[in-house]
Short mmCIF file of C-alpha atoms in Angstrom, two decimals:
data_model
loop_
_atom_site.label_atom_id
_atom_site.label_comp_id
_atom_site.label_asym_id
_atom_site.label_seq_id
_atom_site.Cartn_x
_atom_site.Cartn_y
_atom_site.Cartn_z
CA UNK A 1 -59.37 7.08 213.00
CA UNK A 2 -58.50 10.64 214.04
CA UNK A 3 -55.24 11.43 212.25
CA UNK A 4 -52.71 13.83 213.78
CA UNK A 5 -49.16 14.33 212.49
CA UNK A 6 -46.50 11.99 213.87
CA UNK A 7 -43.19 13.77 213.43
CA UNK A 8 -39.83 12.24 214.31
CA UNK A 9 -36.91 14.52 213.51
CA UNK A 10 -37.23 15.48 209.85
CA UNK A 11 -39.67 12.64 209.12
CA UNK A 12 -43.46 12.59 209.29
CA UNK A 13 -44.55 8.96 209.52
CA UNK A 14 -48.20 9.35 208.60
CA UNK A 15 -50.43 11.36 206.28
CA UNK A 16 -53.96 12.78 206.20
CA UNK A 17 -56.09 11.66 203.23
CA UNK A 18 -58.49 14.60 203.28
CA UNK A 19 -55.67 17.10 203.76
CA UNK A 20 -53.67 15.59 200.90
CA UNK A 21 -56.73 15.81 198.66
CA UNK A 22 -57.27 19.44 199.61
CA UNK A 23 -53.60 20.24 198.90
CA UNK A 24 -53.76 18.56 195.47
CA UNK A 25 -56.98 20.42 194.67
CA UNK A 26 -55.31 23.73 195.58
CA UNK A 27 -52.59 23.00 193.02
CA UNK A 28 -55.14 22.00 190.39
CA UNK A 29 -57.04 25.22 190.97
CA UNK A 30 -53.82 27.24 190.62
CA UNK A 31 -52.99 25.67 187.28
CA UNK A 32 -56.50 26.09 185.91
CA UNK A 33 -56.50 29.76 186.89
CA UNK A 34 -53.26 30.62 185.08
CA UNK A 35 -52.15 31.00 181.49
CA UNK A 36 -50.65 28.00 179.71
CA UNK A 37 -48.08 27.61 176.96
CA UNK A 38 -49.33 27.82 173.39
CA UNK A 39 -47.76 24.46 172.57
CA UNK A 40 -48.93 21.57 174.71
CA UNK A 41 -47.97 17.97 175.38
CA UNK A 42 -50.48 15.27 174.53
CA UNK A 43 -49.21 12.12 176.24
CA UNK A 44 -46.99 12.51 179.30
CA UNK A 45 -45.04 9.96 181.32
CA UNK A 46 -44.12 11.17 184.82
CA UNK A 47 -41.57 8.99 186.61
CA UNK A 48 -41.85 9.95 190.26
CA UNK A 49 -45.38 11.35 189.98
CA UNK A 50 -46.74 11.34 193.50
CA UNK A 51 -45.08 14.22 195.38
CA UNK A 52 -43.22 17.50 194.93
CA UNK A 53 -42.11 18.58 191.50
CA UNK A 54 -43.21 15.31 189.89
CA UNK A 55 -46.77 15.69 191.17
CA UNK A 56 -46.77 19.35 190.11
CA UNK A 57 -45.63 18.28 186.63
CA UNK A 58 -48.46 15.78 186.35
CA UNK A 59 -51.03 18.33 187.54
CA UNK A 60 -49.73 20.96 185.10
CA UNK A 61 -49.73 18.50 182.19
CA UNK A 62 -53.23 17.19 182.90
CA UNK A 63 -55.18 20.17 184.19
CA UNK A 64 -53.27 22.92 182.42
CA UNK A 65 -52.66 21.19 179.11
CA UNK A 66 -55.37 18.50 178.92
CA UNK A 67 -52.66 15.87 178.48
CA UNK A 68 -53.10 12.19 179.16
CA UNK A 69 -50.70 11.17 181.94
CA UNK A 70 -49.18 7.89 183.04
CA UNK A 71 -47.75 8.23 186.56
CA UNK A 72 -45.05 5.99 188.02
CA UNK A 73 -44.48 5.98 191.79
CA UNK A 74 -43.59 3.70 194.70
CA UNK A 75 -45.98 4.44 197.56
CA UNK A 76 -47.35 2.65 200.59
CA UNK A 77 -51.09 1.90 200.56
CA UNK A 78 -53.12 2.37 203.74
CA UNK A 79 -54.44 -0.35 206.01
CA UNK A 80 -57.21 -0.36 208.55
CA UNK A 81 -54.74 0.62 211.26
CA UNK A 82 -52.17 2.73 209.39
CA UNK A 83 -52.38 5.60 206.97
CA UNK A 84 -50.93 5.33 203.52
CA UNK A 85 -48.04 7.51 202.46
CA UNK A 86 -48.69 11.09 201.39
CA UNK A 87 -47.84 10.17 197.80
CA UNK A 88 -50.52 7.47 197.85
CA UNK A 89 -53.19 9.94 198.96
CA UNK A 90 -51.92 12.60 196.54
CA UNK A 91 -52.32 10.16 193.66
CA UNK A 92 -55.78 9.12 194.83
CA UNK A 93 -56.79 12.80 194.87
CA UNK A 94 -55.27 13.42 191.44
CA UNK A 95 -57.04 10.39 189.97
CA UNK A 96 -60.37 11.43 191.50
CA UNK A 97 -60.07 14.92 190.01
CA UNK A 98 -58.93 13.58 186.62
CA UNK A 99 -61.84 11.14 186.47
CA UNK A 100 -64.27 13.92 187.31
CA UNK A 101 -62.77 16.14 184.58
CA UNK A 102 -62.77 13.31 182.02
CA UNK A 103 -58.96 13.38 181.70
CA UNK A 104 -57.28 10.04 180.92
CA UNK A 105 -54.74 8.95 183.53
CA UNK A 106 -53.35 5.69 184.80
CA UNK A 107 -50.96 4.78 187.59
CA UNK A 108 -48.22 2.22 188.12
CA UNK A 109 -47.09 1.62 191.69
CA UNK A 110 -43.73 -0.11 191.92
CA UNK A 111 -39.95 0.21 191.73
CA UNK A 112 -39.26 2.55 188.81
CA UNK A 113 -35.65 1.38 188.77
CA UNK A 114 -36.72 -2.15 187.76
CA UNK A 115 -37.06 -3.61 184.26
CA UNK A 116 -40.50 -4.91 185.28
CA UNK A 117 -42.00 -1.48 185.85
CA UNK A 118 -40.45 -0.12 182.66
CA UNK A 119 -42.02 -3.02 180.74
CA UNK A 120 -45.40 -2.41 182.40
CA UNK A 121 -45.25 1.27 181.42
CA UNK A 122 -44.36 0.41 177.81
CA UNK A 123 -47.19 -2.12 177.64
CA UNK A 124 -49.66 0.51 178.83
CA UNK A 125 -48.36 3.16 176.44
CA UNK A 126 -48.60 0.80 173.46
CA UNK A 127 -52.10 -0.31 174.36
CA UNK A 128 -53.65 3.04 175.25
CA UNK A 129 -51.51 6.00 174.21
CA UNK A 130 -49.46 4.98 171.21
CA UNK A 131 -46.50 7.16 172.07
CA UNK A 132 -45.18 9.69 174.60
CA UNK A 133 -44.18 13.26 173.76
CA UNK A 134 -43.01 14.37 177.23
CA UNK A 135 -41.07 12.31 179.77
CA UNK A 136 -40.63 13.88 183.21
CA UNK A 137 -38.01 12.20 185.39
CA UNK A 138 -38.48 13.24 189.02
CA UNK A 139 -37.37 10.33 191.18
CA UNK A 140 -36.02 10.83 194.70
CA UNK A 141 -34.79 7.76 196.54
CA UNK A 142 -32.01 7.00 199.05
CA UNK A 143 -31.30 3.63 197.38
CA UNK A 144 -31.40 2.02 193.96
CA UNK A 145 -31.21 -1.64 192.98
CA UNK A 146 -29.35 -2.22 189.73
CA UNK A 147 -31.87 -3.97 187.47
CA UNK A 148 -29.18 -6.09 185.80
CA UNK A 149 -26.85 -7.07 188.64
CA UNK A 150 -29.13 -6.77 191.66
CA UNK A 151 -26.52 -4.65 193.43
CA UNK A 152 -27.98 -2.12 195.86
CA UNK A 153 -26.52 1.38 195.69
CA UNK A 154 -26.94 3.85 198.55
CA UNK A 155 -26.64 7.64 198.50
CA UNK A 156 -25.04 9.83 201.14
CA UNK A 157 -25.28 13.52 202.03
CA UNK A 158 -21.64 14.39 202.51
CA UNK A 159 -19.08 16.98 201.38
CA UNK A 160 -16.17 16.05 199.16
CA UNK A 161 -12.50 16.60 199.99
CA UNK A 162 -12.82 17.68 203.61
CA UNK A 163 -15.33 17.64 206.43
CA UNK A 164 -17.65 20.62 206.84
CA UNK A 165 -18.93 22.34 209.98
CA UNK A 166 -21.69 24.82 209.31
CA UNK A 167 -24.59 26.68 210.86
CA UNK A 168 -27.79 24.69 211.10
CA UNK A 169 -31.42 25.03 212.10
CA UNK A 170 -32.15 22.03 214.30
CA UNK A 171 -35.85 21.44 213.58
CA UNK A 172 -36.23 18.89 216.39
CA UNK A 173 -35.08 21.31 219.07
CA UNK A 174 -35.96 24.52 217.20
CA UNK A 175 -32.55 26.03 217.84
CA UNK A 176 -29.67 27.36 215.78
CA UNK A 177 -26.65 25.15 216.27
CA UNK A 178 -23.81 23.72 214.19
CA UNK A 179 -23.64 20.49 212.26
CA UNK A 180 -20.45 18.71 211.24
CA UNK A 181 -20.42 16.29 208.33
CA UNK A 182 -17.41 14.18 207.46
CA UNK A 183 -16.09 13.98 203.93
CA UNK A 184 -17.32 11.19 201.67
CA UNK A 185 -15.02 8.45 200.49
CA UNK A 186 -14.84 7.34 196.84
CA UNK A 187 -17.34 4.51 197.36
CA UNK A 188 -19.88 6.88 198.89
CA UNK A 189 -19.43 9.38 196.06
CA UNK A 190 -19.96 6.70 193.43
CA UNK A 191 -22.93 5.23 195.30
CA UNK A 192 -24.62 8.63 195.33
CA UNK A 193 -24.01 9.02 191.60
CA UNK A 194 -25.44 5.54 190.98
CA UNK A 195 -28.63 6.39 192.90
CA UNK A 196 -29.21 10.05 192.10
CA UNK A 197 -27.38 10.50 188.82
CA UNK A 198 -28.61 10.00 185.28
CA UNK A 199 -28.18 6.26 184.77
CA UNK A 200 -31.82 5.34 185.35
CA UNK A 201 -33.10 8.31 183.32
CA UNK A 202 -31.02 6.94 180.42
CA UNK A 203 -32.38 3.43 180.96
CA UNK A 204 -35.94 4.73 180.79
CA UNK A 205 -35.37 6.66 177.58
CA UNK A 206 -33.49 3.76 176.00
CA UNK A 207 -36.27 1.32 176.87
CA UNK A 208 -38.96 3.65 175.53
CA UNK A 209 -37.00 4.30 172.34
CA UNK A 210 -36.32 0.62 171.70
CA UNK A 211 -40.01 -0.11 172.18
CA UNK A 212 -40.88 2.57 169.62
CA UNK A 213 -43.10 4.57 171.97
CA UNK A 214 -41.31 7.92 171.89
CA UNK A 215 -42.93 10.47 169.60
CA UNK A 216 -40.84 12.29 167.04
CA UNK A 217 -39.66 15.50 168.68
CA UNK A 218 -40.35 14.20 172.20
CA UNK A 219 -39.06 16.21 175.14
CA UNK A 220 -37.68 15.03 178.47
CA UNK A 221 -36.72 16.86 181.64
CA UNK A 222 -34.97 15.77 184.82
CA UNK A 223 -34.97 18.05 187.84
CA UNK A 224 -32.04 19.33 189.83
CA UNK A 225 -31.10 21.95 192.41
CA UNK A 226 -27.86 23.88 191.92
CA UNK A 227 -27.93 26.55 194.62
CA UNK A 228 -25.17 29.04 195.42
CA UNK A 229 -22.31 29.49 197.88
CA UNK A 230 -24.30 28.92 201.08
CA UNK A 231 -25.51 25.48 200.06
CA UNK A 232 -22.57 24.34 197.95
CA UNK A 233 -20.49 22.75 200.78
CA UNK A 234 -23.12 20.08 201.50
CA UNK A 235 -25.09 20.24 198.26
CA UNK A 236 -23.74 21.63 195.01
CA UNK A 237 -20.07 20.78 195.62
CA UNK A 238 -20.80 17.60 197.57
CA UNK A 239 -21.91 14.04 196.82
CA UNK A 240 -25.34 15.19 195.65
CA UNK A 241 -23.68 17.73 193.39
CA UNK A 242 -21.63 14.97 191.76
CA UNK A 243 -24.81 13.02 191.11
CA UNK A 244 -26.43 16.09 189.61
CA UNK A 245 -23.41 16.54 187.32
CA UNK A 246 -24.11 13.03 186.07
CA UNK A 247 -27.58 14.20 185.05
CA UNK A 248 -25.88 16.64 182.67
CA UNK A 249 -23.90 13.74 181.19
CA UNK A 250 -27.09 11.72 180.80
CA UNK A 251 -28.94 14.58 179.09
CA UNK A 252 -26.18 14.84 176.50
CA UNK A 253 -26.17 11.08 175.97
CA UNK A 254 -29.95 11.00 175.57
CA UNK A 255 -29.84 13.80 173.02
CA UNK A 256 -27.22 11.91 171.01
CA UNK A 257 -29.09 8.61 171.23
CA UNK A 258 -32.43 10.11 170.16
CA UNK A 259 -31.18 12.49 167.48
CA UNK A 260 -32.87 10.37 164.80
CA UNK A 261 -36.28 11.17 166.29
CA UNK A 262 -35.38 14.75 167.23
CA UNK A 263 -35.41 14.14 170.96
CA UNK A 264 -34.62 16.99 173.36
CA UNK A 265 -33.55 16.23 176.94
CA UNK A 266 -32.74 18.95 179.44
CA UNK A 267 -31.80 18.99 183.08
CA UNK A 268 -33.89 21.67 184.76
CA UNK A 269 -32.54 23.80 187.62
CA UNK A 270 -35.34 24.62 190.05
CA UNK A 271 -35.70 26.57 193.28
CA UNK A 272 -35.14 25.11 196.71
CA UNK A 273 -38.46 23.95 198.14
CA UNK A 274 -39.61 22.08 201.22
CA UNK A 275 -39.63 18.34 200.63
CA UNK A 276 -39.02 15.37 202.89
CA UNK A 277 -35.71 14.93 201.05
CA UNK A 278 -34.56 18.54 201.50
CA UNK A 279 -35.54 18.45 205.17
CA UNK A 280 -33.00 15.67 205.66
CA UNK A 281 -30.11 17.68 204.21
CA UNK A 282 -28.08 19.62 206.79
CA UNK A 283 -28.28 23.42 206.33
CA UNK A 284 -31.31 23.28 204.01
CA UNK A 285 -34.00 24.01 206.65
CA UNK A 286 -32.14 27.18 207.67
CA UNK A 287 -31.37 28.19 204.09
CA UNK A 288 -34.96 27.66 202.92
CA UNK A 289 -36.39 29.48 205.96
CA UNK A 290 -34.15 32.47 205.20
CA UNK A 291 -35.00 32.27 201.50
CA UNK A 292 -38.71 32.27 202.31
CA UNK A 293 -38.30 35.45 204.37
CA UNK A 294 -36.51 37.27 201.55
CA UNK A 295 -38.46 36.05 198.54
CA UNK A 296 -41.89 36.32 200.15
CA UNK A 297 -41.07 39.92 201.12
CA UNK A 298 -40.30 40.56 197.44
CA UNK A 299 -43.46 38.76 196.33
CA UNK A 300 -41.57 36.39 194.04
CA UNK A 301 -41.43 33.14 196.01
CA UNK A 302 -42.57 30.14 193.98
CA UNK A 303 -43.41 26.70 195.33
CA UNK A 304 -43.56 23.50 193.31
CA UNK A 305 -46.71 24.22 191.33
CA UNK A 306 -45.75 27.81 190.50
CA UNK A 307 -42.29 26.72 189.35
CA UNK A 308 -43.58 23.95 187.10
CA UNK A 309 -46.42 26.05 185.70
CA UNK A 310 -43.82 28.59 184.60
CA UNK A 311 -41.37 25.90 183.45
CA UNK A 312 -43.86 24.67 180.85
CA UNK A 313 -44.43 28.20 179.57
CA UNK A 314 -40.96 29.74 179.83
CA UNK A 315 -38.79 26.77 178.90
CA UNK A 316 -40.19 23.40 177.83
CA UNK A 317 -42.69 24.85 175.34
CA UNK A 318 -41.02 28.19 174.64
CA UNK A 319 -39.35 29.16 171.39
CA UNK A 320 -36.74 31.01 173.45
CA UNK A 321 -35.96 28.87 176.50
CA UNK A 322 -33.70 30.18 179.25
CA UNK A 323 -30.58 27.98 179.09
CA UNK A 324 -27.38 28.06 181.09
CA UNK A 325 -23.88 27.14 179.89
CA UNK A 326 -24.57 23.43 180.59
CA UNK A 327 -27.70 23.53 178.40
CA UNK A 328 -29.94 23.26 181.47
CA UNK A 329 -33.30 24.99 181.65
CA UNK A 330 -32.95 27.76 184.24
CA UNK A 331 -36.12 28.06 186.28
CA UNK A 332 -34.25 29.10 189.43
CA UNK A 333 -33.24 32.56 188.25
CA UNK A 334 -35.30 34.44 190.84
CA UNK A 335 -33.74 32.61 193.78
CA UNK A 336 -30.20 33.00 192.45
CA UNK A 337 -30.30 36.75 191.81
CA UNK A 338 -27.29 38.35 193.51
CA UNK A 339 -29.42 40.71 195.60
CA UNK A 340 -31.60 37.85 196.83
CA UNK A 341 -28.61 35.69 197.70
CA UNK A 342 -26.91 38.56 199.53
CA UNK A 343 -29.96 39.16 201.72
CA UNK A 344 -30.27 35.43 202.45
CA UNK A 345 -26.59 35.44 203.42
CA UNK A 346 -27.18 38.42 205.72
CA UNK A 347 -29.93 36.49 207.50
CA UNK A 348 -27.74 33.41 207.69
CA UNK A 349 -24.86 35.32 209.27
CA UNK A 350 -26.95 37.05 211.93
CA UNK A 351 -29.76 34.68 212.94
CA UNK A 352 -29.57 32.89 216.28
CA UNK A 353 -32.02 30.84 218.32
CA UNK A 354 -33.68 33.95 219.79
CA UNK A 355 -34.29 35.55 216.37
CA UNK A 356 -35.45 32.57 214.30
CA UNK A 357 -39.00 33.87 213.94
CA UNK A 358 -37.92 37.47 213.44
CA UNK A 359 -35.25 36.97 210.80
CA UNK A 360 -36.47 33.82 209.02
CA UNK A 361 -39.79 32.37 207.96
CA UNK A 362 -39.33 29.09 209.80
CA UNK A 363 -43.05 29.19 210.62
CA UNK A 364 -43.75 29.13 206.89
CA UNK A 365 -41.17 26.39 206.40
CA UNK A 366 -42.78 24.21 209.07
CA UNK A 367 -46.23 24.90 207.64
CA UNK A 368 -45.13 23.72 204.19
CA UNK A 369 -43.51 20.65 205.73
CA UNK A 370 -46.80 19.71 207.39
CA UNK A 371 -48.71 20.32 204.17
CA UNK A 372 -46.55 17.74 202.39
CA UNK A 373 -48.40 15.17 204.47
CA UNK A 374 -51.85 16.75 204.32
CA UNK A 375 -51.68 18.60 207.64
CA UNK A 376 -52.18 22.31 208.28
CA UNK A 377 -54.50 22.80 205.30
CA UNK A 378 -57.20 25.44 205.72
CA UNK A 379 -60.74 24.07 205.80
CA UNK A 380 -59.82 20.51 206.82
CA UNK A 381 -61.34 19.11 210.02
CA UNK A 382 -58.43 17.41 211.73
CA UNK A 383 -60.62 16.16 214.56
CA UNK A 384 -62.84 14.14 212.21
CA UNK A 385 -62.94 10.35 212.48
CA UNK A 386 -61.73 9.04 209.09
CA UNK A 387 -61.30 5.76 207.30
CA UNK A 388 -57.65 5.82 206.14
CA UNK A 389 -58.26 3.14 203.50
CA UNK A 390 -58.49 5.33 200.42
CA UNK A 391 -57.91 3.18 197.35
CA UNK A 392 -56.65 4.03 193.88
CA UNK A 393 -56.67 2.06 190.66
CA UNK A 394 -53.12 1.20 189.70
CA UNK A 395 -51.30 -1.31 187.56
CA UNK A 396 -48.79 -3.34 189.57
#
């Protein structure tokens, strides 16, 4: 099978196994080439381990810190006629590299929201690790099934209070236009909190604590994006923002519940990056393209692996972490500098369809989008006839 990208709107419906492997190996090489924190985790559970910041966390833990990692994800395996999901191929590449390096790692493919997958993870930890000293919570899903009631919650990307009309980069047509989004109702706000808030993070920590598999002094992080004025109408001050506020509540609750074993849970504010999720959020393609232009010119742009590499050093395993007033780790400080935000705003206010490539780095944005799925990676032969059926060992 010759695999070319199949893009529909903000979705790529296939993935390239060799490209995904090359992309994972690039991240591994980055981590191995850079300094690590003096303190290191030993046994790491990554919930949402197959893409984006979760994958970067697993790579940093394993290849930067020699930690054993248990990865939880929900990915589609390949068939003879269809490619697997990018996260499937990413995990296959990670496992291949870990096996070669002699680093212990195991994988669980299934619904992380379910009691079943939590029980499977605990069983594996008890049998092979003993306990966990770092829990990374990095799930991104549009829906969540309540493990007790069976109720299905759905998230929405809507403002709160009033509808919003804002500038937008239409990636399908490659034009600057406007997008209008109606205000969310109370049910939609609550549904978004139920999916993207801190409830499941709490359930994971509670289950692990009750099973006695959290190490004394364990750490846990959950990832968020806060942003500034440009993105607040449809992000920070919108339904997603309410869900992210619930992460702060959950962090506080986790700290209280695990005080007896000196647990430390922190929400972590990270930079905006290109993900399939962010590509679906109105305004984010334009904002990120403008941000790329500004931060790359300054030489301080950081993608997923650079952010997480520095997070381990500067915050999680630092004696002097950078905390904000909500007790979050601040890893987004470079993006949110006033001078950076002002220049991004200047681009935002002046760019039109004719000046997309001049004023923004949409080319770089699109390149990173393709790379999420293993396309556009240097050195990969995209005309090669491949077998898409790359398998990984996983517990399901």
